[in-house]
PDB file of C-alpha atoms in Angstrom:
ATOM      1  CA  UNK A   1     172.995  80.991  56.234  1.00  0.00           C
ATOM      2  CA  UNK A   2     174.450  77.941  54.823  1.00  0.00           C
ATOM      3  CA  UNK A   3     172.827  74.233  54.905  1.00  0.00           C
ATOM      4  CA  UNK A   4     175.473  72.924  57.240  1.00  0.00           C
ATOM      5  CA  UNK A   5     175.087  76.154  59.950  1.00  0.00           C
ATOM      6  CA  UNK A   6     171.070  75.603  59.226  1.00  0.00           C
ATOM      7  CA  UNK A   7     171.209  71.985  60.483  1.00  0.00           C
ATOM      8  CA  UNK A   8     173.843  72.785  63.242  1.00  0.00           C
ATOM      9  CA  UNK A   9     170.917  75.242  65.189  1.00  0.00           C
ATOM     10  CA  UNK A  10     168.413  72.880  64.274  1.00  0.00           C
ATOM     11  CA  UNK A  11     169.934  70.477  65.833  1.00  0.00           C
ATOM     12  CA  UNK A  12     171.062  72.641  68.871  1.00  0.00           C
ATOM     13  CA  UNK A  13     167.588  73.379  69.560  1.00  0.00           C
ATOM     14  CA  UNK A  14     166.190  70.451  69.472  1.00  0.00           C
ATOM     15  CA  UNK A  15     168.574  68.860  71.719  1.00  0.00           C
ATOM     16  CA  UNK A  16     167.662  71.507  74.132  1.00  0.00           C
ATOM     17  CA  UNK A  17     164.333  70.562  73.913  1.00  0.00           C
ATOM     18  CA  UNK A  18     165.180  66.753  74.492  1.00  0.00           C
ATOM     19  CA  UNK A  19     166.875  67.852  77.529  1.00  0.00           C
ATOM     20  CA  UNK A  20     163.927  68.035  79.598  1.00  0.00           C
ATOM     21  CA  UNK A  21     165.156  66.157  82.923  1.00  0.00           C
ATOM     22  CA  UNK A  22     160.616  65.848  84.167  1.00  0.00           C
ATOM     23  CA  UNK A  23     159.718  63.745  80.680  1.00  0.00           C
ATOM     24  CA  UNK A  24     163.096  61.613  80.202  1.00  0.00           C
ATOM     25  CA  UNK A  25     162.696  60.710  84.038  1.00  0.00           C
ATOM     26  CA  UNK A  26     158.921  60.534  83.934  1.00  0.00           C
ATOM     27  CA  UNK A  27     159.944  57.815  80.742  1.00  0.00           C
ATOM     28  CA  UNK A  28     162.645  55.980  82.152  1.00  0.00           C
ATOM     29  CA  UNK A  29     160.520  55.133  85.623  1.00  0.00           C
ATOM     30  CA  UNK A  30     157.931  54.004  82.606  1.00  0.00           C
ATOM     31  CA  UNK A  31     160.159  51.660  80.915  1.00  0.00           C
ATOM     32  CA  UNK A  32     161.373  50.430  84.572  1.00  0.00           C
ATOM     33  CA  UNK A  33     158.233  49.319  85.434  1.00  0.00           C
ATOM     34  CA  UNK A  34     155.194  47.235  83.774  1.00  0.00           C
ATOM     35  CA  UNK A  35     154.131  46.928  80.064  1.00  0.00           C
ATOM     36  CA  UNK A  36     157.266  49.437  79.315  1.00  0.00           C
ATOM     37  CA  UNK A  37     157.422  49.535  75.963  1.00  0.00           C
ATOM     38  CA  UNK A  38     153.782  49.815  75.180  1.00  0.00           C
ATOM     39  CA  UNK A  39     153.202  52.931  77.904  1.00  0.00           C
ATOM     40  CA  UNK A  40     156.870  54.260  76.877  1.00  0.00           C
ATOM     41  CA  UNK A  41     156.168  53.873  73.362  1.00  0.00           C
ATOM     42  CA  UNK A  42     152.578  55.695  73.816  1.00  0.00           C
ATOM     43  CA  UNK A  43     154.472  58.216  76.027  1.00  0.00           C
ATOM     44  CA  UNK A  44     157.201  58.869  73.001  1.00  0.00           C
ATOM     45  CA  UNK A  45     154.900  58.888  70.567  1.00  0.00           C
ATOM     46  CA  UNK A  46     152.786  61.264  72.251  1.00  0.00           C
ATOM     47  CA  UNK A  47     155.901  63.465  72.600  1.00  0.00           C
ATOM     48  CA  UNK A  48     157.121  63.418  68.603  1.00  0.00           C
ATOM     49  CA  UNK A  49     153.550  64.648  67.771  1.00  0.00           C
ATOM     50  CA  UNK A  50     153.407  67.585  70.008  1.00  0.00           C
ATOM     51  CA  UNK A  51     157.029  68.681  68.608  1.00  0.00           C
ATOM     52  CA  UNK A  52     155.879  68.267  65.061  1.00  0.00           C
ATOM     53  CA  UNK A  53     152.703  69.948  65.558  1.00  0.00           C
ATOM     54  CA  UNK A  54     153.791  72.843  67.669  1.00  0.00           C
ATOM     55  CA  UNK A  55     156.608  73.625  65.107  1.00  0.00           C
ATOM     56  CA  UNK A  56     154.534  72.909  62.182  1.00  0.00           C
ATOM     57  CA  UNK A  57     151.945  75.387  63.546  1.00  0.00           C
ATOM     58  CA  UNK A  58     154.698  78.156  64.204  1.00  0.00           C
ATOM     59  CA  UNK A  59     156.257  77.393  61.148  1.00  0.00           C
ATOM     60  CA  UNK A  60     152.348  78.176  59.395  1.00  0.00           C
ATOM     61  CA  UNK A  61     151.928  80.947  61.513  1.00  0.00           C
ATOM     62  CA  UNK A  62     154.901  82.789  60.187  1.00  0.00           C
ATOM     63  CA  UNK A  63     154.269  82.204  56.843  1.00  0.00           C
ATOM     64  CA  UNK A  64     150.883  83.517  57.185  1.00  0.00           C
ATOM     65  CA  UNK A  65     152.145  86.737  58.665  1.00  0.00           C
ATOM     66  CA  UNK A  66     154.755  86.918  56.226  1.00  0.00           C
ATOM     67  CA  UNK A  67     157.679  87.171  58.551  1.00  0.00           C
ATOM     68  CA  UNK A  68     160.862  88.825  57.696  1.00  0.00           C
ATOM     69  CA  UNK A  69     163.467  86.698  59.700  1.00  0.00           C
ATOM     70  CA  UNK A  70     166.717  87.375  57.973  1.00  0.00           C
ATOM     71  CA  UNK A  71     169.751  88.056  60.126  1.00  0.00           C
ATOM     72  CA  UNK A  72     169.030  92.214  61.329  1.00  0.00           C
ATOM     73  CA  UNK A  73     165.526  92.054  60.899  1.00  0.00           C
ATOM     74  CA  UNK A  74     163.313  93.552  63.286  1.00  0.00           C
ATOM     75  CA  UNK A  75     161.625  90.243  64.057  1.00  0.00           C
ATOM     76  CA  UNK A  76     164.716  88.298  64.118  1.00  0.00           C
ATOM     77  CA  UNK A  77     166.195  90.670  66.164  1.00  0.00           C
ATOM     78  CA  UNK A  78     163.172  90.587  69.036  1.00  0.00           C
ATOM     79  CA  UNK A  79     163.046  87.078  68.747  1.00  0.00           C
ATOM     80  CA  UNK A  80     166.373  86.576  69.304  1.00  0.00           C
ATOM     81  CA  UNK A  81     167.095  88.922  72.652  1.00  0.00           C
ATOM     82  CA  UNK A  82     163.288  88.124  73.799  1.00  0.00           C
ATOM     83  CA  UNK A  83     164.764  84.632  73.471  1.00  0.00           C
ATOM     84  CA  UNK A  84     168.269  84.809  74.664  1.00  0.00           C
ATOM     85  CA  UNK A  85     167.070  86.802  77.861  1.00  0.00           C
ATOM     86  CA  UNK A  86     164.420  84.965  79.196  1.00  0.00           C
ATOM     87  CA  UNK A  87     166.492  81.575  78.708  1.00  0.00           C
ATOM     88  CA  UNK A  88     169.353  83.292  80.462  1.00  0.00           C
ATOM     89  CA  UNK A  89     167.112  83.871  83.197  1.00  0.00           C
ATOM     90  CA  UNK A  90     165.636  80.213  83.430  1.00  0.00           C
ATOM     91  CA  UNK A  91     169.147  78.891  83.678  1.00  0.00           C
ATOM     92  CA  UNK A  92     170.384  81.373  86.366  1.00  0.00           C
ATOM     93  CA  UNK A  93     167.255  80.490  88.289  1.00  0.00           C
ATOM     94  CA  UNK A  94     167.751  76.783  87.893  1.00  0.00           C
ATOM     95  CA  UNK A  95     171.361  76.946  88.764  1.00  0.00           C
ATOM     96  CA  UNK A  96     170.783  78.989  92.112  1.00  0.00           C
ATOM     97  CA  UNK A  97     167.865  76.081  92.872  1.00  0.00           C
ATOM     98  CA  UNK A  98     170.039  73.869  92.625  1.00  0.00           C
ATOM     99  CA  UNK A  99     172.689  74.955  94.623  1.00  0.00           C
ATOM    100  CA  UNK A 100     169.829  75.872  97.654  1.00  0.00           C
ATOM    101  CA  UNK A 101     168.407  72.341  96.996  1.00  0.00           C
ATOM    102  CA  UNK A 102     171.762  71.266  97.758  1.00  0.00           C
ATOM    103  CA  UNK A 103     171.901  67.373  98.399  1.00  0.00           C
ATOM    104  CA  UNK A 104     168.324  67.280  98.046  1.00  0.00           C
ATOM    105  CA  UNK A 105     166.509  66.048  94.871  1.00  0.00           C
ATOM    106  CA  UNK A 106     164.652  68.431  93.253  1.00  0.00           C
ATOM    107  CA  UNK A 107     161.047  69.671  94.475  1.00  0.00           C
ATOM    108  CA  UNK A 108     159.923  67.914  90.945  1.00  0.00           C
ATOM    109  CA  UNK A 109     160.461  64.883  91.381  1.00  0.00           C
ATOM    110  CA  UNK A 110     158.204  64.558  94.512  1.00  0.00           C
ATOM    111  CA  UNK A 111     155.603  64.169  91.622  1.00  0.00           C
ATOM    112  CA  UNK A 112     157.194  62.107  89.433  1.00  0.00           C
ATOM    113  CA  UNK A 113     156.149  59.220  90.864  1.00  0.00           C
ATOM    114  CA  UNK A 114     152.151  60.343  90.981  1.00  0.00           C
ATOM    115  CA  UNK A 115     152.352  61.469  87.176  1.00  0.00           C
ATOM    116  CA  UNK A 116     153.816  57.702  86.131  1.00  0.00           C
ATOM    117  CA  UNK A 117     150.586  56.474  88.108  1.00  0.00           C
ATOM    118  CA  UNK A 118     148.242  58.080  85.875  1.00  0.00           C
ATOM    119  CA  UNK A 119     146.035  56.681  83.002  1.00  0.00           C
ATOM    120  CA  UNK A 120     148.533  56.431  80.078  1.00  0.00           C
ATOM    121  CA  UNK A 121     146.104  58.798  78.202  1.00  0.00           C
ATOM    122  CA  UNK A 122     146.195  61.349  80.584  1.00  0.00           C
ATOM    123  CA  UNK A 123     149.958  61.432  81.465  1.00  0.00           C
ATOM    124  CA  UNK A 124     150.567  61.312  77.816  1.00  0.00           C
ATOM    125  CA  UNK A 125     147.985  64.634  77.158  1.00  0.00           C
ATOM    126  CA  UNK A 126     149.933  65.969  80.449  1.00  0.00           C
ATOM    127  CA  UNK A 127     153.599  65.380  78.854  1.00  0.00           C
ATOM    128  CA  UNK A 128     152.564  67.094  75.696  1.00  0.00           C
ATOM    129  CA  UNK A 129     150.883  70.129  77.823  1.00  0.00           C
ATOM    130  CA  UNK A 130     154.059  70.684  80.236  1.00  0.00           C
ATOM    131  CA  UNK A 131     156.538  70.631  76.645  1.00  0.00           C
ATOM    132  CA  UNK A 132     154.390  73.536  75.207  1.00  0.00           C
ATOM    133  CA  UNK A 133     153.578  75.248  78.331  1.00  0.00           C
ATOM    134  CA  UNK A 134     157.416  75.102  78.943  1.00  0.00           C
ATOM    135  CA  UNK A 135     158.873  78.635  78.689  1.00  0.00           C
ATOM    136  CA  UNK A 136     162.509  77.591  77.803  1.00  0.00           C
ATOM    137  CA  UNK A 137     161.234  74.828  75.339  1.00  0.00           C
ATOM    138  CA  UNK A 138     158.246  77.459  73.103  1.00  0.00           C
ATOM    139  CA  UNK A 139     161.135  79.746  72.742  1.00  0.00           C
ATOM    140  CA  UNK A 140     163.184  77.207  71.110  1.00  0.00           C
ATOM    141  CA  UNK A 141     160.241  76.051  69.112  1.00  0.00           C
ATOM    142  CA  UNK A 142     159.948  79.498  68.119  1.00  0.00           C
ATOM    143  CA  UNK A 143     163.244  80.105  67.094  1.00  0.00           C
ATOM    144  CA  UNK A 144     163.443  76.926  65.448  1.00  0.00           C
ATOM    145  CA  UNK A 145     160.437  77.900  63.286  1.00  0.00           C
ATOM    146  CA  UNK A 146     162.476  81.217  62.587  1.00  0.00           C
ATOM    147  CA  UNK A 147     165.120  79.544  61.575  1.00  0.00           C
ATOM    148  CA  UNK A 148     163.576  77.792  58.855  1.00  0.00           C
ATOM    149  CA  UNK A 149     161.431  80.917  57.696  1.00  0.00           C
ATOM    150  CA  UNK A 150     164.960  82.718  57.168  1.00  0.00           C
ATOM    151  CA  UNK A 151     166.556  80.172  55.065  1.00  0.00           C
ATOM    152  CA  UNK A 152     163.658  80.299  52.867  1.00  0.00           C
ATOM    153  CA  UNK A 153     163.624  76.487  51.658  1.00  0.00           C
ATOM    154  CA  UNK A 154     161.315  75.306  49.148  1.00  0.00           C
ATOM    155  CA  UNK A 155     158.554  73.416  51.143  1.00  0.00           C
ATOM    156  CA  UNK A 156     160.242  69.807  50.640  1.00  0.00           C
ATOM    157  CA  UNK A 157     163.240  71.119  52.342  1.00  0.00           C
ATOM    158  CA  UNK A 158     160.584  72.764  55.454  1.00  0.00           C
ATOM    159  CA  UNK A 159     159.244  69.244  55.709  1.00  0.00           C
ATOM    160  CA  UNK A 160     162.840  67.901  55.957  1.00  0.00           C
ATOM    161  CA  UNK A 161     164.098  70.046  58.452  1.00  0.00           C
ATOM    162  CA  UNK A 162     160.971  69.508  60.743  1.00  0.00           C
ATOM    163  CA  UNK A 163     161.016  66.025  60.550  1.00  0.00           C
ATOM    164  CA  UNK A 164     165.173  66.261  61.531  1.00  0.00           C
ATOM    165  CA  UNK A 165     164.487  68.687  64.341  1.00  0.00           C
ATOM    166  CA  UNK A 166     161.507  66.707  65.962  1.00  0.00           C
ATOM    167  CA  UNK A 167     163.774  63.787  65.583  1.00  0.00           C
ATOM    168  CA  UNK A 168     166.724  66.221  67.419  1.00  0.00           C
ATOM    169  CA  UNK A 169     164.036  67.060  70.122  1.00  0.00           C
ATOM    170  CA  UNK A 170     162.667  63.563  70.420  1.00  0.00           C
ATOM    171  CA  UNK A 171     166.609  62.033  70.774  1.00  0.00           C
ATOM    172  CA  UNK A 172     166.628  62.000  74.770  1.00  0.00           C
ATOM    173  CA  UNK A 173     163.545  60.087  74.753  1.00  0.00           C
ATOM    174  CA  UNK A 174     164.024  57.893  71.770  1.00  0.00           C
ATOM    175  CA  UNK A 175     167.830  56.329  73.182  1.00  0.00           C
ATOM    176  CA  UNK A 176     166.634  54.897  76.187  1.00  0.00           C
ATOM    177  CA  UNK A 177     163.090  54.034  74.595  1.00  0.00           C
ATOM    178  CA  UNK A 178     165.203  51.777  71.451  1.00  0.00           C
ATOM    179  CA  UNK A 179     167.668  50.491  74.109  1.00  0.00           C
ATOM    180  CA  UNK A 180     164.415  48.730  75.422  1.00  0.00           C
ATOM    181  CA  UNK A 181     163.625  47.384  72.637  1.00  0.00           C
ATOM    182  CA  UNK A 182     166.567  46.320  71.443  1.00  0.00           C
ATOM    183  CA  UNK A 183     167.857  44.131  75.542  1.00  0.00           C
ATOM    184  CA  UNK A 184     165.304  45.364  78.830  1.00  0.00           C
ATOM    185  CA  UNK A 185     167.372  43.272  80.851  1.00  0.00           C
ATOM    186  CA  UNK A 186     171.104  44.312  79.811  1.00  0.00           C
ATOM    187  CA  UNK A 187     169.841  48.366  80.337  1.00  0.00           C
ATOM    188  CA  UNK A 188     168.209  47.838  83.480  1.00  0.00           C
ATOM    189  CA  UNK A 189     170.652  49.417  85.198  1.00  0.00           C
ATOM    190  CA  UNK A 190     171.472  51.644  83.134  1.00  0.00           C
ATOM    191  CA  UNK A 191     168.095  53.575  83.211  1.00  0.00           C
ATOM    192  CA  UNK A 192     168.457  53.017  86.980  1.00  0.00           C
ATOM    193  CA  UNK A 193     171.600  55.278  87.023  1.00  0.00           C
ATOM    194  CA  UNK A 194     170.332  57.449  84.330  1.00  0.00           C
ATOM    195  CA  UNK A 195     167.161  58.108  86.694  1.00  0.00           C
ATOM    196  CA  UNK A 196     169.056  58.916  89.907  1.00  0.00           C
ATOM    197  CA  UNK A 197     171.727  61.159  88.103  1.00  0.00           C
ATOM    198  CA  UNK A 198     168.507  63.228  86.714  1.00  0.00           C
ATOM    199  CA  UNK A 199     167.020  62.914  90.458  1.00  0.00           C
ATOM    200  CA  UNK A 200     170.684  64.477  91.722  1.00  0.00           C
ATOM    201  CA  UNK A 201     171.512  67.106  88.826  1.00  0.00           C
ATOM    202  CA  UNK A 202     168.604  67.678  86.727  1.00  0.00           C
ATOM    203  CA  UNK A 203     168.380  71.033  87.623  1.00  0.00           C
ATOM    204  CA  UNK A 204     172.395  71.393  86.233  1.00  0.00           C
ATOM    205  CA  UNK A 205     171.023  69.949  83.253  1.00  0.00           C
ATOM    206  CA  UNK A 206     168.382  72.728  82.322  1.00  0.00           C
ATOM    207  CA  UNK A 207     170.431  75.988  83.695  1.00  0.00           C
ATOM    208  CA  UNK A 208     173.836  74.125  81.691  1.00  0.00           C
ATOM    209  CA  UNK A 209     171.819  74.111  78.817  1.00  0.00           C
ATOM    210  CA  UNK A 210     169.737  77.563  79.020  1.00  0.00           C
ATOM    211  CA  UNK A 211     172.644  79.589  79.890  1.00  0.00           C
ATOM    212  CA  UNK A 212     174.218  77.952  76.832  1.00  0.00           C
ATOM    213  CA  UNK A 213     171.655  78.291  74.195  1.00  0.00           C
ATOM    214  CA  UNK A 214     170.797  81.722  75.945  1.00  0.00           C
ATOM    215  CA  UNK A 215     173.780  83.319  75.546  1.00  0.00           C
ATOM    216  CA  UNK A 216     173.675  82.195  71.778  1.00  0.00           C
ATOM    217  CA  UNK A 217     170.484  83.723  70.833  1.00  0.00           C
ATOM    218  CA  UNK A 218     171.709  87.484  72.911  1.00  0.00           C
ATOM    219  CA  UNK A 219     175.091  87.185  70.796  1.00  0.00           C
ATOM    220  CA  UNK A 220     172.714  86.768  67.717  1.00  0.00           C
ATOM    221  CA  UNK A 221     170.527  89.631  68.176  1.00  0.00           C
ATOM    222  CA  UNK A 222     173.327  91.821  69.424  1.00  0.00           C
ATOM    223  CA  UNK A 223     174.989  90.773  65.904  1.00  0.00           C
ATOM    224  CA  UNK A 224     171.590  91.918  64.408  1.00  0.00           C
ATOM    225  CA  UNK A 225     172.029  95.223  66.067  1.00  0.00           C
ATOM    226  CA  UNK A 226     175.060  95.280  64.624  1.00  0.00           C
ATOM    227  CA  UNK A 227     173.713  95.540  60.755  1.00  0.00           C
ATOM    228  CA  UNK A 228     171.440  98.424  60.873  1.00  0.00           C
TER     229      UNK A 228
END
């Protein structure tokens, strides 16, 4: 695999973590109401740590086990349909959701307004709970962490490439979260929009993206197939 194709699914991944329509609109309603950037910088901040650690500890995990994940390897192979399939399935779930919802929002974001209410410690524990305990988003952590085992880097270039895909998987949350910083008043509205388009097509959002990145990961393990 070359460096530029290594970064590409890196980067793919991680922006299908980032796309997580609960956490960017549980962090927008944050940054719309009081003290936003201190609990929307906690609330960030708690989310870049759980990415780091959870691929760090995959990442450690394979290593340990000595993982062969080279393109037609058993492993990569499993991964990859065990992957592919069950994201396929999130996203045709999500999409017929969405078109029963209809008009309606989704049933998630009944809560979203409770969660925001919560202690910042425990929503922030909470967001980093519902990432990992995310089906879609530990099977792109895992095949992140595969990723990087195949293109068998010296450990500087590991360190690099976790650091750029918890920054890829961190991007949805970081934009809105710098725009903030940089004019509250000027964005206003635009986190007001960017809240009721999640409200209205959130559940677009996450079957778009799993039906995407799911048919992907099949075409790679039926490519795997392929090579024995």
């Amino acid at each position: 695999m070359s460096d530029t194709t290594l970064w590409a699914e890196l980067l793919a991944y991680g922006t299908g973590i980032s796309l997580s329509p609960i956490h960017v609109s549980v962090l927008l309603l944050l940054l719309l109401g009081p003290n936003p950037l201190k609990r929307g910088g906690w609330f960030v901040a708690g989310w870049v740590v759980t990415t780091l650690a959870t691929v760090s500890l995959l990442l450690t995990v394979g290593h340990t086990l000595v993982l062969d994940m080279t393109q037609g390897s058993q492993h990569r192979i499993g991964l990859d349909l065990l992957a592919g399939g069950a994201l396929i399935a999130i996203g045709v779930k999500e999409l017929l959701r969405s078109l029963a919802d209809g008009d309606n929002p989704p049933t998630w974001t009944r809560s979203i307004d409770r969660f925001v209410a919560m202690p910042l410690p425990l929503l922030i524990g909470l967001g980093a709970l519902t990432e990992v305990a995310s089906p879609d988003d530990l099977f792109l952590f895992a095949k992140s962490a595969a990723v990087v085992l195949a293109a068998q880097l010296p450990t500087w270039q590991e360190v690099i490439g976790l650091i750029a895909f918890t920054a890829g998987a961190s991007l949805m949350l970081m934009l809105p979260l710098m725009a903030v910083v940089v004019s509250r008043q000027k964005v206003l509205p635009l986190l007001e929009k960017g809240k009721q388009l999640l409200f209205a097509r959130g559940e677009f959002v996450v079957s778009g993206v799993s039906l995407a990145l799911g048919g992907y990961l099949v075409w790679q393990g039926l490519s795997g197939l392929m090579l024995h």
